[in-house]
């Protein structure tokens, strides 16, 4: 399925859909947005993104679509079967760098939020450190999502192998993990970010939660091997009973576009998104990081940002 928009400026030749304003029909364009499996952070974010963007611009109709996550979203964008997609930082890094594949020609629409990686265990768990979890069953996230890739880099920096040093579990649905922690099927759940639904669910459970992150010495070792991982912070009170900030490592996730998304469409999306930053933040706490300035700072290279987005950023003075 190819993207419905051919040229936005040419009266949005996207099909017959319209929005009504009085007696005037405003042509609308449907834009597909790939997210991930239900119960994870990407569907939560993607649905909120679509709601605020569609409300702000009647000529946009962003339609979220559940997928298997980052690993599926990238090839779907390349084939033109998605127009936009959420992609975690590590899969994006590998795709742009051509690690294990040819480099992609996709572009960044926006950075969405930072992803400090953590393990969560029950509050009464005996496990206190990453080393304590060696040999234990650990849910590393949904198959195809970016979370297992982030975990792989973090653990590799510590000389650990995800599938050999742990009894690795990969989920069919991201939302299945918290119950597995609660009932003891897994010792820990790996996740990332602020407001991540899996962490929130464990922290809100009757048993409560405790978080495990690399310590200062471990973070130094990890970054010595994988410098693209950045020091990030989970602020205090990001989750129930989490009263102290948690330092960890991670990267930024992005909304990526297919390679041939027209410049005027990307420009319109960037302008609309910038105009709703405050409303988006009110709607979803982790969306407070979705800003034009964060996009410029988080992009691995400036040329990876879509030219239409860059044009708008120049107009507002975010880039020169």
Coordinates of C-alpha atoms in Angstrom, one line a residue:
X1 CA 0.0 0.0 0.0
X2 CA 1.6 3.2 -1.1
X3 CA 1.2 6.6 0.5
X4 CA -2.0 8.3 -0.4
X5 CA -0.5 11.8 -0.9
X6 CA 1.0 12.6 -4.2
X7 CA 1.5 16.3 -3.9
X8 CA -0.1 18.2 -1.0
X9 CA 0.2 21.5 -2.8
X10 CA -1.8 20.1 -5.8
X11 CA -5.0 20.3 -3.8
X12 CA -4.1 17.1 -1.9
X13 CA -4.7 14.5 -4.6
X14 CA -5.1 11.9 -1.9
X15 CA -8.6 10.7 -2.5
X16 CA -12.2 11.7 -1.7
X17 CA -12.0 12.0 2.1
X18 CA -13.0 15.5 3.2
X19 CA -13.6 17.4 6.5
X20 CA -16.5 19.8 6.7
X21 CA -16.3 23.4 7.7
X22 CA -19.6 25.1 7.2
X23 CA -20.6 24.6 3.5
X24 CA -17.0 24.1 2.4
X25 CA -15.4 20.7 2.0
X26 CA -11.7 20.6 3.0
X27 CA -9.8 17.8 1.3
X28 CA -8.1 15.5 3.8
X29 CA -5.2 13.2 3.4
X30 CA -4.7 9.9 5.3
X31 CA -1.2 9.2 6.6
X32 CA -0.4 5.8 7.9
X33 CA 1.6 5.6 11.2
X34 CA 3.2 2.4 12.3
X35 CA 3.5 1.8 16.0
X36 CA 4.0 -1.6 17.7
X37 CA 2.2 -4.4 19.6
X38 CA -0.6 -3.4 22.0
X39 CA 0.3 -2.6 25.6
X40 CA 3.6 -0.9 24.8
X41 CA 4.8 2.7 24.7
X42 CA 4.7 3.1 20.9
X43 CA 0.9 2.5 20.5
X44 CA 0.2 4.8 23.5
X45 CA 2.3 7.5 22.0
X46 CA 1.2 6.9 18.4
X47 CA -2.5 7.2 19.3
X48 CA -2.0 10.4 21.2
X49 CA 0.2 11.8 18.4
X50 CA -2.6 11.1 15.9
X51 CA -5.3 12.6 18.1
X52 CA -3.5 16.0 18.7
X53 CA -2.3 16.3 15.1
X54 CA -5.7 15.5 13.5
X55 CA -7.4 17.9 15.9
X56 CA -5.0 20.7 15.0
X57 CA -5.1 20.3 11.2
X58 CA -8.4 19.2 9.5
X59 CA -6.4 18.5 6.3
X60 CA -4.5 15.7 8.1
X61 CA -5.8 12.3 9.0
X62 CA -3.1 10.3 10.7
X63 CA -4.1 6.7 11.1
X64 CA -2.1 4.6 13.7
X65 CA -1.5 1.0 12.9
X66 CA -0.3 -1.7 15.2
X67 CA 2.8 -3.5 13.9
X68 CA 5.5 -5.8 15.4
X69 CA 7.5 -2.7 16.3
X70 CA 10.7 -1.1 15.1
X71 CA 12.1 -4.1 13.2
X72 CA 9.0 -4.4 11.1
X73 CA 8.4 -0.6 10.8
X74 CA 11.7 0.0 9.0
X75 CA 11.1 -2.4 6.1
X76 CA 7.5 -1.3 5.8
X77 CA 8.7 2.3 5.4
X78 CA 11.3 1.3 2.8
X79 CA 8.6 -0.5 0.8
X80 CA 6.2 2.5 1.1
X81 CA 3.7 0.5 3.0
X82 CA 3.9 3.0 5.8
X83 CA 4.2 6.8 5.6
X84 CA 5.4 7.4 9.1
X85 CA 6.6 5.0 11.8
X86 CA 7.9 5.0 15.3
X87 CA 11.4 3.5 15.6
X88 CA 13.4 3.0 18.7
X89 CA 16.9 4.6 18.9
X90 CA 19.0 1.4 18.5
X91 CA 17.2 0.0 15.4
X92 CA 17.4 3.5 13.9
X93 CA 21.1 3.7 14.7
X94 CA 21.8 0.4 13.1
X95 CA 19.6 1.2 10.0
X96 CA 21.2 4.6 9.4
X97 CA 24.7 3.2 9.9
X98 CA 24.1 0.1 7.8
X99 CA 24.9 -2.4 10.6
X100 CA 23.8 -5.8 9.4
X101 CA 22.2 -4.4 6.3
X102 CA 22.5 -1.6 3.7
X103 CA 22.0 1.9 5.1
X104 CA 18.4 3.1 4.9
X105 CA 17.4 6.3 3.1
X106 CA 14.6 7.1 5.5
X107 CA 14.3 10.5 7.2
X108 CA 13.5 11.8 10.7
X109 CA 10.3 13.7 11.2
X110 CA 10.7 14.2 14.9
X111 CA 12.5 12.9 17.9
X112 CA 9.8 11.6 20.3
X113 CA 11.3 10.8 23.7
X114 CA 14.4 9.5 25.3
X115 CA 14.7 5.9 26.4
X116 CA 16.8 5.2 29.5
X117 CA 16.8 1.4 29.8
X118 CA 16.0 -0.3 33.0
X119 CA 15.0 -3.6 34.5
X120 CA 11.9 -3.7 36.8
X121 CA 11.4 -6.4 39.5
X122 CA 8.9 -6.9 42.2
X123 CA 9.5 -4.8 45.3
X124 CA 10.1 -8.0 47.3
X125 CA 12.5 -9.5 44.8
X126 CA 15.9 -10.6 46.0
X127 CA 17.6 -9.2 42.9
X128 CA 19.4 -5.9 43.4
X129 CA 21.9 -5.6 40.4
X130 CA 22.1 -6.7 36.8
X131 CA 24.6 -9.4 37.8
X132 CA 22.0 -10.8 40.2
X133 CA 19.7 -11.5 37.2
X134 CA 22.2 -13.7 35.4
X135 CA 20.7 -17.1 34.9
X136 CA 17.2 -15.9 35.7
X137 CA 14.2 -15.7 33.3
X138 CA 13.9 -12.1 32.0
X139 CA 11.4 -10.7 29.6
X140 CA 13.3 -8.5 27.2
X141 CA 10.3 -7.0 25.4
X142 CA 8.2 -7.8 22.4
X143 CA 9.6 -9.7 19.4
X144 CA 10.5 -7.1 16.8
X145 CA 10.6 -4.1 19.1
X146 CA 13.6 -2.0 19.8
X147 CA 13.8 -2.9 23.5
X148 CA 15.6 -6.2 23.1
X149 CA 18.2 -4.4 20.9
X150 CA 18.8 -1.7 23.5
X151 CA 19.2 -4.5 26.1
X152 CA 21.7 -6.3 23.9
X153 CA 23.9 -3.3 23.6
X154 CA 23.8 -2.5 27.4
X155 CA 24.5 -6.1 28.3
X156 CA 27.2 -6.5 25.7
X157 CA 29.0 -3.5 27.3
X158 CA 29.1 -5.5 30.5
X159 CA 30.4 -8.7 28.8
X160 CA 27.0 -10.4 29.0
X161 CA 25.1 -12.2 26.3
X162 CA 21.3 -11.7 26.4
X163 CA 20.4 -15.2 25.1
X164 CA 23.1 -17.1 26.9
X165 CA 23.6 -15.5 30.3
X166 CA 19.9 -15.1 30.9
X167 CA 16.8 -17.2 30.2
X168 CA 15.6 -14.7 27.7
X169 CA 11.8 -14.4 27.1
X170 CA 10.5 -12.4 24.1
X171 CA 6.9 -11.4 24.2
X172 CA 4.2 -11.7 21.6
X173 CA 2.5 -8.6 23.1
X174 CA 4.3 -5.9 25.0
X175 CA 1.4 -5.8 27.5
X176 CA 2.0 -9.4 28.6
X177 CA 5.2 -8.6 30.6
X178 CA 3.9 -7.0 33.8
X179 CA 1.7 -10.0 34.7
X180 CA 4.7 -12.3 34.2
X181 CA 6.7 -10.3 36.7
X182 CA 3.8 -10.2 39.2
X183 CA 3.1 -14.0 39.1
X184 CA 6.8 -14.9 39.0
X185 CA 7.1 -16.4 35.5
X186 CA 10.0 -13.9 35.0
X187 CA 12.3 -12.4 37.5
X188 CA 12.5 -9.1 35.7
X189 CA 11.1 -7.1 32.8
X190 CA 13.3 -4.9 30.6
X191 CA 11.9 -1.6 29.4
X192 CA 12.8 2.0 28.7
X193 CA 11.6 5.5 29.0
X194 CA 9.5 7.8 31.1
X195 CA 5.8 6.8 31.4
X196 CA 6.4 3.4 29.8
X197 CA 3.2 1.3 30.3
X198 CA 5.0 -1.8 31.4
X199 CA 6.9 -0.1 34.2
X200 CA 3.7 1.7 35.2
X201 CA 1.8 -1.5 35.4
X202 CA 4.4 -3.3 37.6
X203 CA 4.8 -0.3 39.8
X204 CA 1.0 -0.1 40.3
X205 CA 0.6 -3.8 41.0
X206 CA -0.1 -5.2 44.5
X207 CA 3.6 -6.3 44.9
X208 CA 5.0 -2.9 43.8
X209 CA 8.2 -2.4 41.9
X210 CA 11.9 -1.8 42.2
X211 CA 14.1 -0.7 39.3
X212 CA 17.6 -1.9 38.4
X213 CA 19.9 0.1 36.2
X214 CA 23.6 0.0 35.5
X215 CA 25.7 1.7 38.2
X216 CA 28.2 4.4 37.5
X217 CA 31.1 2.0 36.8
X218 CA 28.9 -0.2 34.6
X219 CA 27.7 2.8 32.6
X220 CA 31.4 3.9 32.0
X221 CA 32.2 0.4 30.7
X222 CA 29.1 0.3 28.5
X223 CA 29.8 3.7 26.9
X224 CA 33.5 2.7 26.3
X225 CA 32.2 0.0 23.9
X226 CA 29.0 1.6 22.7
X227 CA 29.5 5.4 22.7
X228 CA 26.2 6.1 20.9
X229 CA 24.3 5.2 24.1
X230 CA 23.8 8.4 26.1
X231 CA 23.5 9.1 29.8
X232 CA 19.8 9.7 30.5
X233 CA 17.7 10.2 33.6
X234 CA 14.3 8.9 34.8
X235 CA 13.1 11.8 37.0
X236 CA 11.8 11.0 40.5
X237 CA 8.1 10.2 40.6
X238 CA 8.0 9.1 37.0
X239 CA 6.3 5.9 38.3
X240 CA 4.4 5.1 41.5
X241 CA 6.6 4.8 44.6
X242 CA 9.7 5.8 42.6
X243 CA 10.8 8.6 44.8
X244 CA 14.4 9.0 43.6
X245 CA 15.7 9.8 40.1
X246 CA 17.3 6.9 38.2
X247 CA 20.4 7.3 36.0
X248 CA 20.8 4.9 33.1
X249 CA 21.8 4.8 29.4
X250 CA 19.7 4.8 26.2
X251 CA 18.9 6.8 23.2
X252 CA 16.2 8.8 21.5
X253 CA 13.3 7.2 19.6
X254 CA 12.0 8.8 16.4
X255 CA 9.1 9.2 14.0
X256 CA 10.7 8.3 10.7
X257 CA 9.3 8.9 7.3
X258 CA 9.5 7.0 4.1
X259 CA 12.2 8.2 1.8
X260 CA 9.9 9.9 -0.8
X261 CA 7.6 11.7 1.6
X262 CA 7.1 15.0 -0.3
X263 CA 8.8 18.0 1.3
X264 CA 5.6 20.0 1.6
X265 CA 4.0 17.2 3.5
X266 CA 6.9 16.9 5.9
X267 CA 6.9 20.7 6.3
X268 CA 3.2 20.7 7.2
X269 CA 3.6 17.9 9.7
X270 CA 6.5 19.7 11.4
X271 CA 4.6 23.0 11.5
X272 CA 1.5 21.3 12.9
X273 CA 3.5 19.4 15.5
X274 CA 5.4 22.4 16.7
X275 CA 2.1 24.2 17.2
X276 CA 0.7 21.5 19.4
X277 CA 3.8 20.8 21.6
X278 CA 2.1 22.2 24.7
X279 CA -1.1 20.3 24.2
X280 CA 0.7 17.1 23.4
X281 CA 2.7 17.4 26.6
X282 CA -0.5 17.9 28.6
X283 CA -2.1 14.8 26.9
X284 CA 0.9 12.5 27.4
X285 CA 3.8 13.2 29.9
X286 CA 6.5 11.5 27.7
X287 CA 5.4 13.6 24.8
X288 CA 6.8 16.7 26.6
X289 CA 10.2 15.7 25.1
X290 CA 8.7 15.9 21.5
X291 CA 10.0 19.3 20.5
X292 CA 11.7 20.8 17.5
X293 CA 14.9 21.6 19.6
X294 CA 15.1 18.0 20.9
X295 CA 14.8 16.8 17.3
X296 CA 17.8 18.8 16.2
X297 CA 19.8 17.7 19.3
X298 CA 18.9 14.0 19.0
X299 CA 19.4 13.4 15.3
X300 CA 22.6 11.4 14.7
X301 CA 23.4 13.7 11.8
X302 CA 21.6 16.9 10.7
X303 CA 21.2 15.6 7.1
X304 CA 19.0 12.7 8.5
X305 CA 16.2 15.2 9.3
X306 CA 13.7 15.4 6.4
X307 CA 14.4 18.4 4.2
X308 CA 10.8 19.7 4.6
X309 CA 11.2 19.6 8.4
X310 CA 14.6 21.4 8.1
X311 CA 12.9 24.1 6.0
X312 CA 10.4 24.8 8.8
X313 CA 13.1 24.6 11.5
X314 CA 15.0 27.3 9.7
X315 CA 11.9 29.5 9.6
X316 CA 11.5 29.2 13.4
X317 CA 15.2 29.6 14.1
X318 CA 15.9 26.1 15.4
X319 CA 18.5 25.5 12.8
X320 CA 20.5 28.0 10.8

